[in-house]
mmCIF file of C-alpha atoms and ligand atoms in Angstrom:
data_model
loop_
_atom_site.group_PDB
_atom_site.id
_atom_site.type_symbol
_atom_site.label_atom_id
_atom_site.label_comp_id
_atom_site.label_asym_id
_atom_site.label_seq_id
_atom_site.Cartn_x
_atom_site.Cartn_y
_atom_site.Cartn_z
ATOM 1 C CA UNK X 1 0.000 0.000 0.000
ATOM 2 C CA UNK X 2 1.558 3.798 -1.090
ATOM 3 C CA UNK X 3 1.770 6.394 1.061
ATOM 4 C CA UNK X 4 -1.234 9.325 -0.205
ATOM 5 C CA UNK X 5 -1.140 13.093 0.196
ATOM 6 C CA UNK X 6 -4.235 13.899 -0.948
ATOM 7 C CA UNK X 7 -7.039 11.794 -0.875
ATOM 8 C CA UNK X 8 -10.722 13.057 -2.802
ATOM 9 C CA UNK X 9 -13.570 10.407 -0.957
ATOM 10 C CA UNK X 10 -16.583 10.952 -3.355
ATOM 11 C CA UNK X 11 -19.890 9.303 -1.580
ATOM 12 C CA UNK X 12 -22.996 8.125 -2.933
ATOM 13 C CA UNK X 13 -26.507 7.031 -1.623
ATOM 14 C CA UNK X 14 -25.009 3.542 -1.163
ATOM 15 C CA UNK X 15 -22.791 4.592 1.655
ATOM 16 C CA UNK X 16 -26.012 5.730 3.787
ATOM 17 C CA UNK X 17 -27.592 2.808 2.604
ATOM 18 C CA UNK X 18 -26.576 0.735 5.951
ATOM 19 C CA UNK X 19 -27.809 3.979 7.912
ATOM 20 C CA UNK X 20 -31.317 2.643 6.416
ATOM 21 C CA UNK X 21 -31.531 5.465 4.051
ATOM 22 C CA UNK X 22 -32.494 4.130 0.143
ATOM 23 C CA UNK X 23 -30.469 4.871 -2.548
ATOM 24 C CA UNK X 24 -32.047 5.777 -5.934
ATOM 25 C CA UNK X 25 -31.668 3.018 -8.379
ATOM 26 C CA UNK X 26 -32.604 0.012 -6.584
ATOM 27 C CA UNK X 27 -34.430 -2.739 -7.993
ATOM 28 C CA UNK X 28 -37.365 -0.603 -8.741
ATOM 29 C CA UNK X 29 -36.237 2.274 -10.275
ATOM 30 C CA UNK X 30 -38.076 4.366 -7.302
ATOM 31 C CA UNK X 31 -36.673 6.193 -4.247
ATOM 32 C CA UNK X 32 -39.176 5.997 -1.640
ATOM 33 C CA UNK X 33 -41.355 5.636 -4.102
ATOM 34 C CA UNK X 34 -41.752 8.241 -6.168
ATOM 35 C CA UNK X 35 -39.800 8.568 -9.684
ATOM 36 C CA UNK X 36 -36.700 10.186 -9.177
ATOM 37 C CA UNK X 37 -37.723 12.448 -12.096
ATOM 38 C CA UNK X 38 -40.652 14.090 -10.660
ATOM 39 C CA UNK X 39 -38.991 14.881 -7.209
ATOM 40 C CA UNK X 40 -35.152 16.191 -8.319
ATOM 41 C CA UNK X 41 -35.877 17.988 -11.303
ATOM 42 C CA UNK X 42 -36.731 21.835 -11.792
ATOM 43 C CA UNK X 43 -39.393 20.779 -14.099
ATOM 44 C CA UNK X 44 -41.098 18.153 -11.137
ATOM 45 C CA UNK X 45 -40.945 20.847 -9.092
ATOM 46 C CA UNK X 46 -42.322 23.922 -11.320
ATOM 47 C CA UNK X 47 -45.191 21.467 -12.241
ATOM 48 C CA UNK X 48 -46.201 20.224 -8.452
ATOM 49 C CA UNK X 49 -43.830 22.333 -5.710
ATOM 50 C CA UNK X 50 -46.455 21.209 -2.931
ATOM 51 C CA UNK X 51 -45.124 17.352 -3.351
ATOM 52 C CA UNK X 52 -41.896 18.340 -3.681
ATOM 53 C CA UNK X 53 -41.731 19.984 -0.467
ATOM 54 C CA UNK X 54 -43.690 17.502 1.033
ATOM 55 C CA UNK X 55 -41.307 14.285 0.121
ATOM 56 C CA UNK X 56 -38.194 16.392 1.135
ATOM 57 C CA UNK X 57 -40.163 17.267 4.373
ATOM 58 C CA UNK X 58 -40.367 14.028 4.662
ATOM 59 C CA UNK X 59 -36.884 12.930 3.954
ATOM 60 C CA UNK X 60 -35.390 15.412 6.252
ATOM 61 C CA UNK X 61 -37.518 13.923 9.035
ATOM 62 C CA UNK X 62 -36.319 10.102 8.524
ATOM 63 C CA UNK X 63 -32.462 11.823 7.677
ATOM 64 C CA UNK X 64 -32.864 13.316 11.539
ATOM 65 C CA UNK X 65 -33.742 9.162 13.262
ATOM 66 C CA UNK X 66 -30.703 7.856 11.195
ATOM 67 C CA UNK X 67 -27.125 7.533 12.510
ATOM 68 C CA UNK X 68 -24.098 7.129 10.809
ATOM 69 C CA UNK X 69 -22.885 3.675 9.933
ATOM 70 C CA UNK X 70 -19.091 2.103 9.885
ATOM 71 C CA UNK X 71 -18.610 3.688 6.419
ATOM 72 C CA UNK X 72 -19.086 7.255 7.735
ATOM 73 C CA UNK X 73 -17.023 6.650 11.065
ATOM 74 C CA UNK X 74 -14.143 5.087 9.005
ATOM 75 C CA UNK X 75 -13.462 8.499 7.036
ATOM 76 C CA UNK X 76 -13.472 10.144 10.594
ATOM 77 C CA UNK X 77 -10.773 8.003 11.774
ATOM 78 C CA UNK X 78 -9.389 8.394 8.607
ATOM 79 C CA UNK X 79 -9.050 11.819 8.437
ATOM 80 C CA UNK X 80 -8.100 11.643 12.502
ATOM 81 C CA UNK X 81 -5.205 9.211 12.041
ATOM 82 C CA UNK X 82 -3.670 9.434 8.535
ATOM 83 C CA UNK X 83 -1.627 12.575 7.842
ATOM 84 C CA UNK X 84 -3.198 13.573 4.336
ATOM 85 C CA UNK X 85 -5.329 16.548 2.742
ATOM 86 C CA UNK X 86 -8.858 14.116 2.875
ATOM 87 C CA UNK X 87 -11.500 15.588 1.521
ATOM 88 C CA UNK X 88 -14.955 14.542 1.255
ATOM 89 C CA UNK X 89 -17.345 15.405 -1.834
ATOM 90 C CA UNK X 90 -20.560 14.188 -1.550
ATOM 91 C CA UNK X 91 -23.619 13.752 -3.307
ATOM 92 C CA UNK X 92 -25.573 12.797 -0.782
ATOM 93 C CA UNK X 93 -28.292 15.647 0.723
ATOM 94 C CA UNK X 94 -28.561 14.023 4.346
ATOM 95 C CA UNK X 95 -25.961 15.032 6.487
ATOM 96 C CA UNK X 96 -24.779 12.020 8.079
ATOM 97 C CA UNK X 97 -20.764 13.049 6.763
ATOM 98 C CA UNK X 98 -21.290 15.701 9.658
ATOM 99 C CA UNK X 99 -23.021 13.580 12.192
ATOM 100 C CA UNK X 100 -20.029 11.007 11.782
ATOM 101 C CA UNK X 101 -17.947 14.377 12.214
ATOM 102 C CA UNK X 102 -16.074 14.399 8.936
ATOM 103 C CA UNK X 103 -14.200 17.393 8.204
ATOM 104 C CA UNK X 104 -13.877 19.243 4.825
ATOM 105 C CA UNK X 105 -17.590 17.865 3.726
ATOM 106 C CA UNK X 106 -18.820 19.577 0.295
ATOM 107 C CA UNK X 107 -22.268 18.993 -0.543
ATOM 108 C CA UNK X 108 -21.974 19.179 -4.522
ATOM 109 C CA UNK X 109 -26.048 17.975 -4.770
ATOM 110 C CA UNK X 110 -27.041 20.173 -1.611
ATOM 111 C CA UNK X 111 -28.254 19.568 2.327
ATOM 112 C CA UNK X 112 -31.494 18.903 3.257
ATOM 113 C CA UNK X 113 -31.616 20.634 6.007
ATOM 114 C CA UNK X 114 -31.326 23.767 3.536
ATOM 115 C CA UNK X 115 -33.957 25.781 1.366
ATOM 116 C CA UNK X 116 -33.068 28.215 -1.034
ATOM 117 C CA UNK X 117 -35.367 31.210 -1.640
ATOM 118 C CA UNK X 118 -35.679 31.921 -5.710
ATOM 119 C CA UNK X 119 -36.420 35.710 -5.023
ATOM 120 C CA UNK X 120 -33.359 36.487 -3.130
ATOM 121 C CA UNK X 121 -30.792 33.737 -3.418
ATOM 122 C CA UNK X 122 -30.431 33.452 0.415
ATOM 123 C CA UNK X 123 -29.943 30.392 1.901
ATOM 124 C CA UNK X 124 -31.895 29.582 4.777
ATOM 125 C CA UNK X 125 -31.129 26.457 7.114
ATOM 126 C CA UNK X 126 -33.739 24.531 8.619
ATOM 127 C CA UNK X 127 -34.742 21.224 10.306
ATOM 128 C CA UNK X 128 -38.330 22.014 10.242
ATOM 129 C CA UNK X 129 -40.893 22.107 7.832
ATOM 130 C CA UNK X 130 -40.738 24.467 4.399
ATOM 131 C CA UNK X 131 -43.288 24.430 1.847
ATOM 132 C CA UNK X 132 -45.153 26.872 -0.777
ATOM 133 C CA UNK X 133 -46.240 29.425 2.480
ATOM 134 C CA UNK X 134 -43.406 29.321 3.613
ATOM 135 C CA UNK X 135 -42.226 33.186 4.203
ATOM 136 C CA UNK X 136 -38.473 34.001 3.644
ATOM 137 C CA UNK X 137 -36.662 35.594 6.435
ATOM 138 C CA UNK X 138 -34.403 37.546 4.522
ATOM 139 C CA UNK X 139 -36.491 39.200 1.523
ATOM 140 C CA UNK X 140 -39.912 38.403 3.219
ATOM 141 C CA UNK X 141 -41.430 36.912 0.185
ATOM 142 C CA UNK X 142 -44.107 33.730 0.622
ATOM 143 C CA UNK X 143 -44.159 30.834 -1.689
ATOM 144 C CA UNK X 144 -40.482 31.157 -3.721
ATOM 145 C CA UNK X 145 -38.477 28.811 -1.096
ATOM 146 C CA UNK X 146 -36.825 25.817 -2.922
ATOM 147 C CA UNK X 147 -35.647 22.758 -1.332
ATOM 148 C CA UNK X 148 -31.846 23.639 -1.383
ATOM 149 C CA UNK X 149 -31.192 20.443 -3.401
ATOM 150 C CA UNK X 150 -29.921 20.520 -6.795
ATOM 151 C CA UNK X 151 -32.099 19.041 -9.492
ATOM 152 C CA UNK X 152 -31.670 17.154 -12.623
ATOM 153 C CA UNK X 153 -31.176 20.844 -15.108
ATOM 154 C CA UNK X 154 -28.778 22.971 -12.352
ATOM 155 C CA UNK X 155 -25.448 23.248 -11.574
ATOM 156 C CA UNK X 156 -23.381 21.326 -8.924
ATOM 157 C CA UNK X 157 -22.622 23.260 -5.834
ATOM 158 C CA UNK X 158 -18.818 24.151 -5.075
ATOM 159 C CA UNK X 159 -17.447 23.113 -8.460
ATOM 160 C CA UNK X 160 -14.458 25.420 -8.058
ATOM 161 C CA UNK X 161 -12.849 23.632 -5.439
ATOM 162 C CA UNK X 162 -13.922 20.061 -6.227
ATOM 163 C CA UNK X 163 -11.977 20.977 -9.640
ATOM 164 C CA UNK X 164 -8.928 21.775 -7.811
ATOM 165 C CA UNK X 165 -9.336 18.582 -5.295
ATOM 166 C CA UNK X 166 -9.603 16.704 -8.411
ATOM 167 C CA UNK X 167 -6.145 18.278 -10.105
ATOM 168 C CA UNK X 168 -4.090 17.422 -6.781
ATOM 169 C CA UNK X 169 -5.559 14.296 -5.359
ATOM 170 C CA UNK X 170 -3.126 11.416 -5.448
ATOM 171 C CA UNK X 171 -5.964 8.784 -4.402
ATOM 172 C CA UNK X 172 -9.411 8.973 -5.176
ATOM 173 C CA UNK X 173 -11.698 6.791 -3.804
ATOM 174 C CA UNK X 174 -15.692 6.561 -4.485
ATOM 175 C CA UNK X 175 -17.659 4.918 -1.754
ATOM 176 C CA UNK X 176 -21.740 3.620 -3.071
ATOM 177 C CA UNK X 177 -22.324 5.061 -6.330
ATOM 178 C CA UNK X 178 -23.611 3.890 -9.507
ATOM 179 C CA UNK X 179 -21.618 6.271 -11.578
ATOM 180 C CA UNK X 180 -24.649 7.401 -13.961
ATOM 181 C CA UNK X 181 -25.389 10.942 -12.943
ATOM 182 C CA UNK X 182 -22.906 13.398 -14.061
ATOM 183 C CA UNK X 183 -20.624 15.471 -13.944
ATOM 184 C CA UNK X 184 -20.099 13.703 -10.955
ATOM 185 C CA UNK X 185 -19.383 10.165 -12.606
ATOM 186 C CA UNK X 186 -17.012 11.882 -14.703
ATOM 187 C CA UNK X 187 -15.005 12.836 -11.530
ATOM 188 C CA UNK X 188 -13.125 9.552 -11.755
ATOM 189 C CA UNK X 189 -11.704 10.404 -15.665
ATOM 190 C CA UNK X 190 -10.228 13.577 -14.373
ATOM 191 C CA UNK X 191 -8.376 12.833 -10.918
ATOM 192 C CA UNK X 192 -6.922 9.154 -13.236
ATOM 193 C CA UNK X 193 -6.092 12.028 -16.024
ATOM 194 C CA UNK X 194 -4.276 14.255 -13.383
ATOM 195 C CA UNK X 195 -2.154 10.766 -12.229
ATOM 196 C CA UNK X 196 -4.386 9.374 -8.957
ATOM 197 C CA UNK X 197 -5.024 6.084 -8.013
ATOM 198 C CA UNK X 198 -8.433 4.918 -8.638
ATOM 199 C CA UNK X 199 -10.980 2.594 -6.291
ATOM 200 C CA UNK X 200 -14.400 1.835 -5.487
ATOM 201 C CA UNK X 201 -16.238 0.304 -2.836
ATOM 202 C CA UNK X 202 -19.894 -0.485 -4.485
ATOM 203 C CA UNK X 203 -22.131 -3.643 -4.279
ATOM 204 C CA UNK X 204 -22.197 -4.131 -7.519
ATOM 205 C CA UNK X 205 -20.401 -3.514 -10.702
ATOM 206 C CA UNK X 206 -20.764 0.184 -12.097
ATOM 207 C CA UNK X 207 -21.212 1.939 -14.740
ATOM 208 C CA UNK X 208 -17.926 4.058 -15.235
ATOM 209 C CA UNK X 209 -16.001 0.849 -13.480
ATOM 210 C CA UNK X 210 -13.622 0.691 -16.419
ATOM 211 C CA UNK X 211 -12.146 4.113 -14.850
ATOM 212 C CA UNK X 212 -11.081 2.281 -11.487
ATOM 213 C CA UNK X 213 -7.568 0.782 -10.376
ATOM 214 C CA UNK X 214 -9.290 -1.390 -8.196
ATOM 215 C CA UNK X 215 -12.921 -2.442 -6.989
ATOM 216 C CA UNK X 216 -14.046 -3.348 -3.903
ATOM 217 C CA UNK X 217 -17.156 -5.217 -4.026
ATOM 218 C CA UNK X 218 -19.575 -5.890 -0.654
ATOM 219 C CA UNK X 219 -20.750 -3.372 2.141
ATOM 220 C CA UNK X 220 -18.994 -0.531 2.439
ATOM 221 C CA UNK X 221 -19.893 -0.485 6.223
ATOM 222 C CA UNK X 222 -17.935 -3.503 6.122
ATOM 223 C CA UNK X 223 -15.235 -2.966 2.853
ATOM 224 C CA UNK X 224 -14.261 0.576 3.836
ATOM 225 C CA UNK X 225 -12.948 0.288 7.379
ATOM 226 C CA UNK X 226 -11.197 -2.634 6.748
ATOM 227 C CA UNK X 227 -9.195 -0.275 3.674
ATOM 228 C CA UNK X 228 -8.634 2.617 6.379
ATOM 229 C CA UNK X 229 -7.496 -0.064 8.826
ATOM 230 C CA UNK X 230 -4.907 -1.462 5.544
ATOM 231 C CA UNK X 231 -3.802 2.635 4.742
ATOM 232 C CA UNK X 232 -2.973 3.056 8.306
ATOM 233 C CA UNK X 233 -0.765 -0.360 8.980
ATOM 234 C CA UNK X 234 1.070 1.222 5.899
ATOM 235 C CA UNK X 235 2.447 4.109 7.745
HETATM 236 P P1 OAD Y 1 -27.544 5.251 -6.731
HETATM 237 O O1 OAD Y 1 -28.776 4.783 -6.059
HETATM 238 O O2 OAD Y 1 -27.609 5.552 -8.189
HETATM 239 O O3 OAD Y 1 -26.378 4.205 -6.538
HETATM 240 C C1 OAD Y 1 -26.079 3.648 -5.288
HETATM 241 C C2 OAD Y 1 -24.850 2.792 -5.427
HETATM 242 O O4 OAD Y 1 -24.467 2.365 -4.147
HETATM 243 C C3 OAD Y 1 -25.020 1.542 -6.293
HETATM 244 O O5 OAD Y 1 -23.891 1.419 -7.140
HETATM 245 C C4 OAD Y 1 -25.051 0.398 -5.274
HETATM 246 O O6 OAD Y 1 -24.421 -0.781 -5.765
HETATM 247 C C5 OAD Y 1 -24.207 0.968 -4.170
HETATM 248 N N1 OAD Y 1 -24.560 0.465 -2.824
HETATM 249 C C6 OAD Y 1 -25.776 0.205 -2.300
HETATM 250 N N2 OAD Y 1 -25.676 -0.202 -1.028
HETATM 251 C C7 OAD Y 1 -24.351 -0.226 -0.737
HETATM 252 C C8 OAD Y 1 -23.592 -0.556 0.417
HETATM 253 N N3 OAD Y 1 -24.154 -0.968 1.559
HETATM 254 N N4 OAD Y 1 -22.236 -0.461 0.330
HETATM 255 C C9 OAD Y 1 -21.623 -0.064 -0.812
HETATM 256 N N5 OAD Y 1 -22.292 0.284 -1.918
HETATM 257 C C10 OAD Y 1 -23.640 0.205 -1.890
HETATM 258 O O7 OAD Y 1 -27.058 6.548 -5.922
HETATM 259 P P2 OAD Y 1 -26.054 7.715 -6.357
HETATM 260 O O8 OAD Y 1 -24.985 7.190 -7.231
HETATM 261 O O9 OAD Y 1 -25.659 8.400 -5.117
HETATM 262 O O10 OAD Y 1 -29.032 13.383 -7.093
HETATM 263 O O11 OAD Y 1 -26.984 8.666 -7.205
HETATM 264 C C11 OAD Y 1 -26.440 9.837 -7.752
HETATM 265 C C12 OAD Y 1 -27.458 10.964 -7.746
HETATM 266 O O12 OAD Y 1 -28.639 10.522 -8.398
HETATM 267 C C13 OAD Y 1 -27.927 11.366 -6.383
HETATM 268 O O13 OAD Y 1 -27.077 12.262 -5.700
HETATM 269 C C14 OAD Y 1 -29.240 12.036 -6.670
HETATM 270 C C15 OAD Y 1 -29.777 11.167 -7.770
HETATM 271 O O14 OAD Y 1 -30.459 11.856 -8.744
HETATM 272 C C16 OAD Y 1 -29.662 14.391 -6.448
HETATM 273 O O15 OAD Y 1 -30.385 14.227 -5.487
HETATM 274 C C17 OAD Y 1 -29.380 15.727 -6.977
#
């Protein structure tokens, strides 16, 4: 095993999946059943925001009874223990990266305990309830708060830096996703380009695999700290 500098952790649904969150492409093509489509996309939520609020209402209730799993804690110990830049980009919206307490989290799909008003642009953060009454407390407008999410049509949150991680990361691991929804998926082509080591801990074969060094198939609850327990006997 090498000795890394800089180490890029991209996470996906399947890393939460142990927390008992569901990821979005299991068997059925739903996440908690409703088509992916209709709830992350602008035009889902131009045509019915009152659903859209509702199922993220919803989500950030079951994201608040859910604890981190293995996975999460491993990165913690990770970034505790091995002396490296890690960084942690992540497209998941529930915010168990911070209840594990990772550092240097960026949320490139959002948080959902975030809203975003349309009117003004100011983010407001909340664990309660936001839907099409909801007043903003900045501009004072009703009705124009978004769930601070970013849908299927909108650009990735804290591209800048990701970019950057990507140019100087010497390992980049991806931890639970399917590698189908870019430009995250694409992540992998750039840090190989820029000279990193490539691996992924997935269940399952996916579909930018050809991109990785090495896959790691099974848990990641279970796959994961076993790696961080092989990078640190390596010092
Ligand atoms: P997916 O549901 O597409 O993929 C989850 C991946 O995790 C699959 O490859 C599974 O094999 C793997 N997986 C499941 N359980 C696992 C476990 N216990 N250990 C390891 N791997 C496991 O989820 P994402 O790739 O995250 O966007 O989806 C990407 C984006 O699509 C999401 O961020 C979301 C959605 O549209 C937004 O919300 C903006």
């Amino acid at each position: 095993m090498k000795r890394y500098n800089r180490i890029f952790i991209l996470t996906g649904a399947g890393i939460s999946a142990e927390s008992g969150l569901a990821t979005f492409r299991s068997a059925n093509g739903l996440w908690n059943n409703h088509k992916v489509e209709d709830v992350a996309s602008i035009e889902g939520f131009e045509r019915n925001p009152a659903l859209v609020h509702d199922f993220y209402n919803n989500l950030k209730a079951e994201v608040q009874n859910v604890s981190p799993n293995a996975a999460h804690l491993a990165i913690t110990t990770l970034q505790e223990k091995y002396p490296a830049e890690i960084n942690v980009i992540t497209q998941n919206v529930d915010t168990l990266h911070e209840k594990a307490g990772n550092k240097n989290v960026y949320h490139i799909h959002g948080q959902i305990n975030q809203a975003v008003c349309l009117n003004c642009a100011q983010v407001l953060e909340t664990w309660g309830d936001v839907d099409t009454e909801t007043v903003c407390p900045h501009c004072q407008v009703m009705g124009m708060m978004k769930p601070n999410i970013v849908f299927f049509g909108e650009n990735l949150l804290c591209m800048d830096t990701v970019e950057r991680l990507l140019r100087q990361c010497d390992l980049f691991v991806s931890i639970g996703t399917s590698g189908v929804v870019y430009p995250a998926a694409g992540f992998v082509q750039s840090a190989k380009y820029y000279g990193a080591d490539t691996i992924e801990f997935t269940l399952e074969p996916t579909a930018n695999n050809y991109l990785f060094d090495k896959h790691i198939y099974g848990k990641a609850g279970e796959t994961f700290p076993q790696f961080v327990e092989e990078l640190l006997a390596a010092l």
